[in-house]
Short mmCIF file of C-alpha atoms and ligand atoms in Angstrom, two decimals:
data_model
loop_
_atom_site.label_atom_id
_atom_site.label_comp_id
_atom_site.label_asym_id
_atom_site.label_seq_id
_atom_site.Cartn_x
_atom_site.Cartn_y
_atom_site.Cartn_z
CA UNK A 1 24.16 -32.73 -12.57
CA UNK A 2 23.37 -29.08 -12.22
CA UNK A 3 21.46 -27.63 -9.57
CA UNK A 4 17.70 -27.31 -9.74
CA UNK A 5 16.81 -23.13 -9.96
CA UNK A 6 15.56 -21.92 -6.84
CA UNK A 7 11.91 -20.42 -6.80
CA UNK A 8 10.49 -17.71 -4.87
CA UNK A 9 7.88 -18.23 -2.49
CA UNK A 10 4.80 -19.32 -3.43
CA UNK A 11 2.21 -16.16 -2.86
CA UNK A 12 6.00 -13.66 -2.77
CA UNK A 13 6.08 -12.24 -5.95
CA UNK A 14 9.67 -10.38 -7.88
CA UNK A 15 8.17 -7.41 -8.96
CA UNK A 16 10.77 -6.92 -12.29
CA UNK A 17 12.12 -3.97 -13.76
CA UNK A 18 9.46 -3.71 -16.68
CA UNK A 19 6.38 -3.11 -13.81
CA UNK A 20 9.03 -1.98 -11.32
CA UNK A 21 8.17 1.66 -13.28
CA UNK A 22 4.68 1.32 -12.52
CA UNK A 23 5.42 1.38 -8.76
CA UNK A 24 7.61 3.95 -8.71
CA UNK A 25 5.60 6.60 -10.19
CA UNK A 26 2.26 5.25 -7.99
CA UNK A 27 4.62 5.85 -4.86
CA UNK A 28 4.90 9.39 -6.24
CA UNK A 29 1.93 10.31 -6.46
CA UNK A 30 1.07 8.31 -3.05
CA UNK A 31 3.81 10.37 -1.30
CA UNK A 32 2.85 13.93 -2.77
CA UNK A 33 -0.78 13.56 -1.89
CA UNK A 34 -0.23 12.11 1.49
CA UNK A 35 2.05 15.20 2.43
CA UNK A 36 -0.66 17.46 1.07
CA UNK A 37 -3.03 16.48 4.06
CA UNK A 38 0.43 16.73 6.71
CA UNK A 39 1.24 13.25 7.14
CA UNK A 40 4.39 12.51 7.91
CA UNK A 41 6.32 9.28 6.90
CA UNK A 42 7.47 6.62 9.70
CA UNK A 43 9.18 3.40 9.46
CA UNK A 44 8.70 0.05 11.37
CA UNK A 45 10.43 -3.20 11.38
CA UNK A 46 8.86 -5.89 9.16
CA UNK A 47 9.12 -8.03 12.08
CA UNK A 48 7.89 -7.70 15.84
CA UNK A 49 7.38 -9.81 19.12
CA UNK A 50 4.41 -12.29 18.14
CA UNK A 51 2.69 -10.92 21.30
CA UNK A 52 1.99 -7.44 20.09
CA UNK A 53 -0.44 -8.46 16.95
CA UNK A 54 -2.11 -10.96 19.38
CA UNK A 55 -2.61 -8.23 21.82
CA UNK A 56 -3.24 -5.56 18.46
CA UNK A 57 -5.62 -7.83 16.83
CA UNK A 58 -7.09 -9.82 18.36
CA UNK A 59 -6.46 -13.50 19.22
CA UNK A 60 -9.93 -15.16 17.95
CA UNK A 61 -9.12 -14.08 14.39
CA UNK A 62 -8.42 -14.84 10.61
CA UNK A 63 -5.05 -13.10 10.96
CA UNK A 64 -3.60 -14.24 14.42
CA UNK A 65 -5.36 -17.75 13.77
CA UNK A 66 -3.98 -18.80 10.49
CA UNK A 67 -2.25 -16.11 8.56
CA UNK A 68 1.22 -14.81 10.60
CA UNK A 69 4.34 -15.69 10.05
CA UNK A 70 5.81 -16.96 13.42
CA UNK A 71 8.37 -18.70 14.29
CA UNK A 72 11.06 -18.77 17.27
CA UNK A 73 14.18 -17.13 17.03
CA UNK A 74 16.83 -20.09 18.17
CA UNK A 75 19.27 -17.88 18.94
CA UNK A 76 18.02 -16.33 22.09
CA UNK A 77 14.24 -17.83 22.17
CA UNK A 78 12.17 -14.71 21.58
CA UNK A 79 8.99 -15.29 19.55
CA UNK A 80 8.54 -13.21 16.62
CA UNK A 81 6.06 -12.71 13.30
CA UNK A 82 6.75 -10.77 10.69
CA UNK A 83 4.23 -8.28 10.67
CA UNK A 84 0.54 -9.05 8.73
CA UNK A 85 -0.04 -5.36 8.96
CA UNK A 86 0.99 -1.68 10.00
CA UNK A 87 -0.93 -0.22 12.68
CA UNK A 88 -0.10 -2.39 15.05
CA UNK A 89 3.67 -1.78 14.97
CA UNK A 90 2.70 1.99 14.36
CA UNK A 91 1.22 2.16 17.72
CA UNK A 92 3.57 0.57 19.35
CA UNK A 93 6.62 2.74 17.89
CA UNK A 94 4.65 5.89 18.89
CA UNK A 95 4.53 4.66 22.19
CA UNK A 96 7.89 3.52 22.69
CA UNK A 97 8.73 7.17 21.64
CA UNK A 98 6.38 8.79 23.32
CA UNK A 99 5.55 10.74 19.56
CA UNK A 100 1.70 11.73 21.72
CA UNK A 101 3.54 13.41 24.46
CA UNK A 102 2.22 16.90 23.24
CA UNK A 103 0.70 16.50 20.08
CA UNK A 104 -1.56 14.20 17.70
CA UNK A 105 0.17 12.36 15.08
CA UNK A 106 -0.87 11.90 11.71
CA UNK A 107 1.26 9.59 10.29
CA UNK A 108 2.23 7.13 7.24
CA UNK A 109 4.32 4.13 6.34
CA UNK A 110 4.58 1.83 3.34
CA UNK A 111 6.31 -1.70 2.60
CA UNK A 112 5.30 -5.16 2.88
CA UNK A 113 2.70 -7.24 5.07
CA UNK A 114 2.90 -10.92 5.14
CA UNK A 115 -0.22 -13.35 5.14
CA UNK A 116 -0.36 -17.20 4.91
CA UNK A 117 -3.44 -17.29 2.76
CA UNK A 118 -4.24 -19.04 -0.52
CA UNK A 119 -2.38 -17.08 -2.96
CA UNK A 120 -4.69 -15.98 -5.77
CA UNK A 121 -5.21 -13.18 -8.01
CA UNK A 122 -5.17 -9.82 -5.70
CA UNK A 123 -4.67 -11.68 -2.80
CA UNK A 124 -0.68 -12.77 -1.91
CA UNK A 125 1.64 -13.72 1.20
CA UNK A 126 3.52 -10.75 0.93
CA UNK A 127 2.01 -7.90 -0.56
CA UNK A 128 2.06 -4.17 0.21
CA UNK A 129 0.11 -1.52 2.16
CA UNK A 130 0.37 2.22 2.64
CA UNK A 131 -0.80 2.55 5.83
CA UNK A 132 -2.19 6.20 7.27
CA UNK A 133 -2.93 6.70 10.81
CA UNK A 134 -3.72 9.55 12.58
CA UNK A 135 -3.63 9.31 16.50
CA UNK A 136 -4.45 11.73 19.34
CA UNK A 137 -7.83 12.73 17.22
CA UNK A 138 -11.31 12.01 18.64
CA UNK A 139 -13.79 13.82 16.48
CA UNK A 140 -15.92 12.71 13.29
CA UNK A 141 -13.73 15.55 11.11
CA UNK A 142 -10.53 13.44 11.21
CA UNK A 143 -12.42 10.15 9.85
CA UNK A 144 -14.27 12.01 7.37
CA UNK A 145 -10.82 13.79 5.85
CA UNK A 146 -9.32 10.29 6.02
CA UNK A 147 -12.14 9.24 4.03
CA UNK A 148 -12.23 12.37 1.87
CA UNK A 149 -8.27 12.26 1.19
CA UNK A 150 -8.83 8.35 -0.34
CA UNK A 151 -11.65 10.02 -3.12
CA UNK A 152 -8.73 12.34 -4.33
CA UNK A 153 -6.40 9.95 -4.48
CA UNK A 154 -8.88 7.71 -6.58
CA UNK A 155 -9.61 10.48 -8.75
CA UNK A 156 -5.48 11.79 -9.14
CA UNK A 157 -5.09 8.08 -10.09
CA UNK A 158 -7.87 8.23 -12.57
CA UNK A 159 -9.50 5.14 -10.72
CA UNK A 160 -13.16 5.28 -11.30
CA UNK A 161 -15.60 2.18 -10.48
CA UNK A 162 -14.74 2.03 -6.76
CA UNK A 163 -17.32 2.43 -4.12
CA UNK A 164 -17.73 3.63 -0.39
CA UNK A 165 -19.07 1.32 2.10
CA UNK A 166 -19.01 3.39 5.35
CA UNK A 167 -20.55 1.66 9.15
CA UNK A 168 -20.04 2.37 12.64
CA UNK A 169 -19.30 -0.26 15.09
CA UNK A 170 -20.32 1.38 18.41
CA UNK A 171 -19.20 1.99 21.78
CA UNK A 172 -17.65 -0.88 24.21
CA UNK A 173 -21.58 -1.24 25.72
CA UNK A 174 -23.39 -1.31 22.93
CA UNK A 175 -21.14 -4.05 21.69
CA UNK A 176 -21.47 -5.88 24.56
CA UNK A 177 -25.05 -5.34 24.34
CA UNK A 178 -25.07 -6.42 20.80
CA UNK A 179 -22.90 -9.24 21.19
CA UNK A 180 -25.15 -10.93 23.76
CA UNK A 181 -28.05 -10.74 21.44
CA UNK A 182 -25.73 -12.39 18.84
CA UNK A 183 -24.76 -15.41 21.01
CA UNK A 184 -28.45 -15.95 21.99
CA UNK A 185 -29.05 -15.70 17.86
CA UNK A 186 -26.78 -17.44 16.86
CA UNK A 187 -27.43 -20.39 19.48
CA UNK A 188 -30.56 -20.83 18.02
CA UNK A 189 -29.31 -21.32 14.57
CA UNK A 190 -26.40 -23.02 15.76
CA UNK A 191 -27.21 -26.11 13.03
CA UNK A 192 -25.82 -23.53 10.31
CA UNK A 193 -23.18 -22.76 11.62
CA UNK A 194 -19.80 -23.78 10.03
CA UNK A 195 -16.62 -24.84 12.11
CA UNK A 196 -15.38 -21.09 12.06
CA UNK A 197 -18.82 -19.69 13.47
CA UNK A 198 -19.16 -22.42 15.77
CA UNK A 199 -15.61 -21.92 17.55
CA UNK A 200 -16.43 -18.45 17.57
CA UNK A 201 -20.05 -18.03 18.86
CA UNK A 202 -18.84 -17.42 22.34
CA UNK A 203 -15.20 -15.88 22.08
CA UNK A 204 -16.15 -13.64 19.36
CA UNK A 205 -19.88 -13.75 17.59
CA UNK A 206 -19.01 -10.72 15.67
CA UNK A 207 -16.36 -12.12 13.78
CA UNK A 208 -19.13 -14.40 12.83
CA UNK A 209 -20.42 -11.73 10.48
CA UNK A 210 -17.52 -11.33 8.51
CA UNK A 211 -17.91 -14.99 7.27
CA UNK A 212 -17.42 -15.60 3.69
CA UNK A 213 -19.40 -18.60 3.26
CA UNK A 214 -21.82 -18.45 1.51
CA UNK A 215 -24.14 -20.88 2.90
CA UNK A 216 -24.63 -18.35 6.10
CA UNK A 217 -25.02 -15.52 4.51
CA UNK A 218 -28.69 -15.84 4.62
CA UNK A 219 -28.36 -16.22 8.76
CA UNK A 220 -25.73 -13.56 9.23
CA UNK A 221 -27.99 -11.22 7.38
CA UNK A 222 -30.97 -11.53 9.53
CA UNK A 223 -28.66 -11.24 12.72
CA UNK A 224 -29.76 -8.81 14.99
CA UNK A 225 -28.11 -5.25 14.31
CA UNK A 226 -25.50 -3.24 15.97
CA UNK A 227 -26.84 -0.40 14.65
CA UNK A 228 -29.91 -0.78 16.94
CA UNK A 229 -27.99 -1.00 20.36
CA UNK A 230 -26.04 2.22 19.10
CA UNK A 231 -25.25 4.61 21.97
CA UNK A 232 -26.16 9.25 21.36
CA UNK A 233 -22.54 9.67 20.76
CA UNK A 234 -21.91 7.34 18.65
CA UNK A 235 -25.00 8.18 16.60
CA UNK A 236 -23.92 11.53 16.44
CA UNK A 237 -20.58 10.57 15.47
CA UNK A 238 -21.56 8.82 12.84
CA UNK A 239 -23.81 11.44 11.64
CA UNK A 240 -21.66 13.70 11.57
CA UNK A 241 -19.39 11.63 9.40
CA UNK A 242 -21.47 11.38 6.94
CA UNK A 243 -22.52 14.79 6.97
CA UNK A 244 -18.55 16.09 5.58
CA UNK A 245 -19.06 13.02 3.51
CA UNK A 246 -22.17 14.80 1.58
CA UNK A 247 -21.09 18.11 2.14
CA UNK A 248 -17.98 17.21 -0.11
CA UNK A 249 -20.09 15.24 -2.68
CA UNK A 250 -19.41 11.83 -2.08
CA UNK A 251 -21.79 9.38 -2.17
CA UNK A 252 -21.72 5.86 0.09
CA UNK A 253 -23.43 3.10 1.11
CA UNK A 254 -24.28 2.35 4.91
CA UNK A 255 -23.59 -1.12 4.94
CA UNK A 256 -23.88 -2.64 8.32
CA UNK A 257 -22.82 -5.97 7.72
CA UNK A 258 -18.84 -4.34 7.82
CA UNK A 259 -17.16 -5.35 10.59
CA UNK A 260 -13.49 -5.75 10.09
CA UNK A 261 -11.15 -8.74 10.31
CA UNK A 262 -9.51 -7.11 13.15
CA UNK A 263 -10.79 -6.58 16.84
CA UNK A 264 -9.24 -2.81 17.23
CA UNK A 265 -11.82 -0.85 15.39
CA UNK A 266 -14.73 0.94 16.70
CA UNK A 267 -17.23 3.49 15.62
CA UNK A 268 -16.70 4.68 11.79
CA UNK A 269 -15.31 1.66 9.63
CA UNK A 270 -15.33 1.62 6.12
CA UNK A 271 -14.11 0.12 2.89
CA UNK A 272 -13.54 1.13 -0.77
CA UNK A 273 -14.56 -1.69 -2.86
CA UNK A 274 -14.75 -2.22 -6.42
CA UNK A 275 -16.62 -5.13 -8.34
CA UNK A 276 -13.56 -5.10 -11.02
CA UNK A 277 -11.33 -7.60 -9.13
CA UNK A 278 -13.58 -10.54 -8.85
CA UNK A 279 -13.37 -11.68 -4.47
CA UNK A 280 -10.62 -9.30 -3.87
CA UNK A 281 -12.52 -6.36 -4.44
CA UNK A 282 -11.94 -4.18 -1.29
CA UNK A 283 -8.53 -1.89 -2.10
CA UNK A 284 -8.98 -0.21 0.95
CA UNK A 285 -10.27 -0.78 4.36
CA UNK A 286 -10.03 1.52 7.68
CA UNK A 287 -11.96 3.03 10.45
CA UNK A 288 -11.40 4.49 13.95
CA UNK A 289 -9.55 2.27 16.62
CA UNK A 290 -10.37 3.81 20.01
CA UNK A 291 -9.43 1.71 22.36
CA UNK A 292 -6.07 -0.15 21.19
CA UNK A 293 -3.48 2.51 22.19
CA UNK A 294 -4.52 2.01 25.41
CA UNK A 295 -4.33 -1.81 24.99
CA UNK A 296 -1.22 -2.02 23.93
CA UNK A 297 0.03 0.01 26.87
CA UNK A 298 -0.59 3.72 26.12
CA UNK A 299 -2.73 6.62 28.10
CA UNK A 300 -5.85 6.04 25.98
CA UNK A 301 -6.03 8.04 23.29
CA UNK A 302 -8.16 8.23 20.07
CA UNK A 303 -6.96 7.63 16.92
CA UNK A 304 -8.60 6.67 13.24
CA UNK A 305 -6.59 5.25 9.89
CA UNK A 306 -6.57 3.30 6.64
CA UNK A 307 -4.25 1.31 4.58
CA UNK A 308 -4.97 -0.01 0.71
CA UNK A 309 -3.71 -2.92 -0.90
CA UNK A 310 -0.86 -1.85 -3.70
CA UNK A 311 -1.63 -4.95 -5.57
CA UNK A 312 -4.73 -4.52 -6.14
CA UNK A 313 -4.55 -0.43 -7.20
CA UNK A 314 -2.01 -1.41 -9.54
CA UNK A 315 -4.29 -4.08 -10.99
CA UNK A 316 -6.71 -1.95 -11.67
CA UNK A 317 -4.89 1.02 -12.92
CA UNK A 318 -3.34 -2.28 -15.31
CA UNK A 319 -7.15 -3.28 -16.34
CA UNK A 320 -8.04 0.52 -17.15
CA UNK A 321 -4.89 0.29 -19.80
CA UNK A 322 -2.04 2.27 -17.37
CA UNK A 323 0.94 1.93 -19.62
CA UNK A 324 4.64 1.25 -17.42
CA UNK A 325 6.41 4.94 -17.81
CA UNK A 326 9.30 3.90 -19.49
CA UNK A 327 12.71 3.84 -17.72
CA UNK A 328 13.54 7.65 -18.42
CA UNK A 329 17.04 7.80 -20.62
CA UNK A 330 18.22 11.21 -22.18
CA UNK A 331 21.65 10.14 -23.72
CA UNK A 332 23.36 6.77 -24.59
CA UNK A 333 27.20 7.22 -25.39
CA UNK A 334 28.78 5.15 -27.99
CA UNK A 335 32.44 5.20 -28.01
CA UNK A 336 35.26 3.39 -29.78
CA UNK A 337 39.09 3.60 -29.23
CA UNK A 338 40.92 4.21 -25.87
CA UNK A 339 41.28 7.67 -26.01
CA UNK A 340 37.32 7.77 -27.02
CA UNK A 341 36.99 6.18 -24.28
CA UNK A 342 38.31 8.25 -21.81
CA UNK A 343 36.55 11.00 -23.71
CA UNK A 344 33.31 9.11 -23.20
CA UNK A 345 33.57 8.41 -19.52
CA UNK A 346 34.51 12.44 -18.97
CA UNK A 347 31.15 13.49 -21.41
CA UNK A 348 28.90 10.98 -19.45
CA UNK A 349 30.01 12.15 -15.81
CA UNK A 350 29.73 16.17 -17.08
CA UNK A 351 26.19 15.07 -18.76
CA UNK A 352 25.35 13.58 -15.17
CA UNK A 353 26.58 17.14 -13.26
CA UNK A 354 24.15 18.54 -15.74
CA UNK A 355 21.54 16.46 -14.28
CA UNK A 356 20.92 14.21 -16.94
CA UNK A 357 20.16 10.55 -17.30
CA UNK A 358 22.78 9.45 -18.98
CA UNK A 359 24.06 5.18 -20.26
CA UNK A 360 27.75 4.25 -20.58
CA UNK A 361 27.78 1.97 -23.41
CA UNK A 362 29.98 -0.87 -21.63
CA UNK A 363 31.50 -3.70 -23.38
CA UNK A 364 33.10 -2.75 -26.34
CA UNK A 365 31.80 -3.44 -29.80
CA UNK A 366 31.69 -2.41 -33.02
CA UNK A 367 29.77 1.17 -33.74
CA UNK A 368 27.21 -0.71 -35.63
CA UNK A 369 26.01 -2.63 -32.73
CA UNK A 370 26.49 -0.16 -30.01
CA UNK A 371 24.27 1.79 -32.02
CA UNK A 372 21.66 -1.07 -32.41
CA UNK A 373 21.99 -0.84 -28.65
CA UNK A 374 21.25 2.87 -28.06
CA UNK A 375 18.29 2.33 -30.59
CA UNK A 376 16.97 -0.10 -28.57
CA UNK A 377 17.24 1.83 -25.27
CA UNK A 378 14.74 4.17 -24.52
CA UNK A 379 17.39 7.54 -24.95
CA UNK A 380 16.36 10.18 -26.39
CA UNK A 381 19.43 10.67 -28.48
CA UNK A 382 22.91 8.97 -28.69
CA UNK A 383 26.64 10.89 -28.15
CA UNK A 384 28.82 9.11 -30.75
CA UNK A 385 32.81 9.29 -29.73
CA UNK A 386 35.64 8.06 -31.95
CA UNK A 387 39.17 9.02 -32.36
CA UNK A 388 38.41 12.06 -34.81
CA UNK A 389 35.81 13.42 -32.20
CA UNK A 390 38.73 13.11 -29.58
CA UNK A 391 40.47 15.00 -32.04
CA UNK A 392 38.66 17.51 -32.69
CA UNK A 393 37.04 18.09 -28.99
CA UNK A 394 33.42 17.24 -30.19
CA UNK A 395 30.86 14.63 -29.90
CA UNK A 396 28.51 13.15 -32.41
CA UNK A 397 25.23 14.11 -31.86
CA UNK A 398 22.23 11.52 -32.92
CA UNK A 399 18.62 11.98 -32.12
CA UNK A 400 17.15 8.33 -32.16
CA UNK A 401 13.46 9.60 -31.57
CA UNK A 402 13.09 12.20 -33.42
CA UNK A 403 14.88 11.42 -36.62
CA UNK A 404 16.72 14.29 -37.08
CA UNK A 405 19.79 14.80 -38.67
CA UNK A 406 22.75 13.71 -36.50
CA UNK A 407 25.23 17.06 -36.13
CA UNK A 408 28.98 18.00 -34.90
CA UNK A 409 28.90 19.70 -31.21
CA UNK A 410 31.55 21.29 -29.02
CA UNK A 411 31.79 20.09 -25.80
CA UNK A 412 31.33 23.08 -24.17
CA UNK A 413 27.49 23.06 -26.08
CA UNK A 414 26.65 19.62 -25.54
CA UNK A 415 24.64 19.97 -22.53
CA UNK A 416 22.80 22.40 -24.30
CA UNK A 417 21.79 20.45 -27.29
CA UNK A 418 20.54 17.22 -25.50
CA UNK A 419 18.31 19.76 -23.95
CA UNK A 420 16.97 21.00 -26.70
CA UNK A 421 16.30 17.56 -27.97
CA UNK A 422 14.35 16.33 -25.05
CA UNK A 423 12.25 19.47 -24.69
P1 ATP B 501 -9.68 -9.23 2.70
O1 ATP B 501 -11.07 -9.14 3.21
O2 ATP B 501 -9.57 -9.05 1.20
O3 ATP B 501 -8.93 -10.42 3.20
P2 ATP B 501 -8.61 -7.68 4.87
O4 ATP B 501 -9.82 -7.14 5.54
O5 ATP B 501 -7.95 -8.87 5.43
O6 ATP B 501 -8.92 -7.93 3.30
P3 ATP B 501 -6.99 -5.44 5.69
O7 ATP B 501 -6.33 -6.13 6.80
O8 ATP B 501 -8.04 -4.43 5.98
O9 ATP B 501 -7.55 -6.51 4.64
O10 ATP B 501 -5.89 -4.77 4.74
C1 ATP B 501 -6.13 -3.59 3.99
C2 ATP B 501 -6.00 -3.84 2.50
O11 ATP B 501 -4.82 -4.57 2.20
C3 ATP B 501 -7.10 -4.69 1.91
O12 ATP B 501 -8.23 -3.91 1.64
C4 ATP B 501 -6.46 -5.19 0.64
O13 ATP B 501 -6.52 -4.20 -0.38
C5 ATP B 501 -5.04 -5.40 1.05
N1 ATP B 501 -4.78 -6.81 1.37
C6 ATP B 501 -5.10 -7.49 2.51
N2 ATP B 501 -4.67 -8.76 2.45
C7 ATP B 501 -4.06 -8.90 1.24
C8 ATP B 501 -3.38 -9.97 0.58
N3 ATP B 501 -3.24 -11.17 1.15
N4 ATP B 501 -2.88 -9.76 -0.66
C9 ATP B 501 -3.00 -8.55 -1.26
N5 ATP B 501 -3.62 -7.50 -0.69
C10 ATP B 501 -4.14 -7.66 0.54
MG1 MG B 502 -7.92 -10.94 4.94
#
C-alpha cells in the first residue's frame, strides 16, 4: 500500500512559484516606499512566551480567547504561541534592546501571523502582515503620516475602491467613564445579548461593540458614545489628525463604532476598508497604542502603527486583473556533446558575471527538444552550443521572442548581443 500524501494545514496555504512572482514584486514596492518615510526593517521570532500577547492584547479577547497557537514546550515546560501579530513582539524586542534609549523608532517587519479562525476567503491561519510602528512619538503628525503613507501606497499599487474609516478611542478616564455607561446600557438590554456580549459586559463592554452579529447591531448602535466622554486633548488630537488628513486631500469617514480587536489602542484608530472582498474587507487596521510600552514593562512612552493583511492586497490587485511578472530569464543555453558542454557551463557562468539571468539546460537531450524547452521558458533568447561552435569559439545566437534571425557570435561579443536583444 502506498502512503496517503500529506496535506498542508487547513487555513496554511503553499504560496507556488506561479503567484510566488506576485509577492515578490509587492514586497518591492512595500520595501521602497516604507524606506521613503525612514522606517527601518526589524525582525522578531514567529514565536514568543504565551504571556506577552496576553499581557499585549488583552486577555478578554477574540485573539487571546480563541485564535493563538499555544502549546507547551515539553522539553523544558515554557509556554509559548506563535505569534497572532507584530506589535506585540515589536515592543517587546525594543525593550529588551533598549532601541528608545535616545531616540524614537520608526520601525517595520513583515512575515507571518497565525490565527485559529474559520479559514475562508481573505481570512486564513497563517497569513501575512507588514507591520509599521513608530514608537517614542506623541503628537497627531506621526498618526496622520502613518495614515498619509498607506494612501500612497494604495495609489503606487494602483488600488482604488478602498476607504478611510478614522475614530479616536480616548484617554484612560474617559474610557472608564464611557465604559461605566456601557455596563449600565448594556445591563438593561442584557436579553440581547449573545454569549460573547454577555461574558463580556463586565470584563470588557467595549469589546462588545466590535460584535459581528448581526442581531445586535441594532443595540450596539444606539450604545452610548465614547466620543461624548472625550477629554480637550484628545479632542484636539483628533482634530488635528484630521486636519493633515484634509490638508493632504484625503477624504474619511468618522466612524465611531471602530474599536479594535485588541485592548492596546487609544486615541486615533482607523481602518482601510474596501467593499470588494465580501466580510474581509478591512486590508488595513492601526491606530495609536499609548499605554502598552509601559505595560509590557517599558518607561511609558507613546507610540502609533499599522499593519495590512498581504492576502487580501494581493486579492485585490488579482480582482483588478494584476498579471504575475513572469519569472525574468535573459538566456537559456542549449548544448550537445562533452566538449559543448564544458563550453556551455563556462558561457553560462561568464553570462552570470555579466549580470544576467541565465538557465543551464540540464539533462541532456536531443537539440530539438532542448529547444522546445528554451521556447517554453520565458528567455529572451537561447545560446545554442555544439561541437562546431566549440570549434570555432562561438555560440549560436537565437532570439525566441522576437523572431529574429538566429546569428554566429564570438565569445568575446556575446554579452553584448543578449543585451541588445533584451533592450
Ligand atoms: P478582522 O476584523 O478581519 O478579523 P482584525 O481586526 O482581527 O481583522 P488586525 O489584527 O487588525 O485584524 O490585523 C491587521 C490586518 O491583518 C487586517 O486588517 C487584515 O487585513 C489582516 N488579517 C487579520 N486576520 C487575518 C486572517 N486571519 N487572514 C488574513 N488576513 C488577516
Ligand atoms: Mg480578527
Amino acid at each position: 500500500m502506498s502512503n496517503p500524501t500529506l496535506q498542508a494545514v487547513r487555513g496554511m496555504n503553499d504560496i507556488l512559484p506561479d503567484e510566488a512572482g506576485l509577492w515578490l514584486w509587492f514586497e518591492e514596492v512595500v520595501r521602497d516606499w516604507l524606506e521613503a518615510y525612514g522606517y527601518r526593517n526589524i525582525r522578531m521570532p514567529l514565536v514568543e512566551p504565551t504571556a506577552l500577547f496576553k499581557r499585549a492584547i488583552g486577555e478578554v479577547t477574540d485573539i487571546v480567547e480563541k485564535e493563538m497557537y499555544s502549546f507547551r514546550d515539553d522539553l523544558n515546560g515554557d509556554e509559548l504561541t506563535l505569534r497572532p501579530e507584530g506589535t506585540a513582539s515589536c515592543v517587546r524586542a525594543v525593550l529588551q534592546h533598549n532601541l528608545l534609549y535616545n531616540a524614537p523608532q520608526r520601525l517595520y517587519y513583515s512575515g507571518p501571523m497565525f490565527r485559529h479562525e474559520r479559514p475562508q476567503k481573505g481570512r486564513y491561519r497563517q497569513f501575512h502582515q507588514i507591520g509599521v510602528e513608530a514608537m517614542g512619538f506623541a503628537g497627531p503628525d506621526i498618526d496622520a503620516e502613518q495614515i498619509v503613507m498607506c494612501a500612497r501606497l494604495w495609489k503606487k499599487l494602483g488600488i482604488r475602491d478602498v476607504a478611510l474609516q478614522i475614530n479616536t478611542l480616548g484617554d484612560v478616564a474617559a474610557r472608564q467613564r464611557h465604559r461605566e455607561k456601557l455596563i449600565a446600557y448594556f445591563e438593561q438590554h442584557k436579553d440581547v445579548l449573545d454569549a460573547d456580549g454577555q461574558r463580556r459586559l463586565y470584563s470588557n463592554p467595549l469589546r462588545i461593540l466590535d460584535t459581528k452579529n448581526p442581531a445586535m447591531q441594532e443595540l450596539v448602535a444606539a450604545a452610548p458614545k465614547l466620543m461624548d466622554e472625550l477629554d480637550e486633548d484628545a479632542i484636539t488630537h483628533f482634530e488635528a489628525v484630521q486636519a493633515i488628513l484634509q490638508q493632504h486631500g484625503i477624504a474619511f469617514e468618522i466612524n465611531p463604532r471602530l474599536v479594535r480587536g485588541l485592548d492596546y489602542y487609544n486615541r486615533t484608530v482607523f481602518e482601510w476598508v474596501t467593499t470588494r472582498l465580501g466580510a474581509q474587507g478591512t486590508i488595513c487596521a492601526g491606530g495609536r497604542f499609548d499605554g502598552l510600552i509601559e505595560q509590557i514593562g517599558g518607561k511609558p512612552a507613546p507610540a502609533c502603527g499599522f499593519a495590512m493583511g498581504v492576502e487580501r492586497l494581493l486579492a485585490l490587485l488579482q480582482e483588478d486583473g494584476m498579471q504575475n511578472p513572469a519569472a525574468p530569464l535573459d538566456v537559456y543555453v542549449v548544448h550537445q556533446g562533452e566538449q559543448a558542454r564544458i563550453q556551455a557551463w563556462r558561457v553560462a557562468e561568464d553570462l552570470r558575471d555579466g549580470g544576467l539571468r541565465v538557465l543551464l539546460h540540464c539533462g541532456g537531450g536531443s537539440f530539438k527538444s532542448q529547444m522546445k524547452k528554451a521556447d517554453a521558458s520565458a528567455a529572451v533568447c537561447a545560446a545554442i552550443i555544439g561541437d562546431d561552435e566549440v570549434a570555432a569559439n562561438v555560440v549560436m545566437l537565437k532570439p525566441l521572442r522576437s523572431g529574429g534571425e538566429q546569428q554566429r557570435v564570438g565569445l568575446d561579443d556575446l554579452q553584448h548581443k543578449v543585451r541588445e536583444l533584451i533592450k
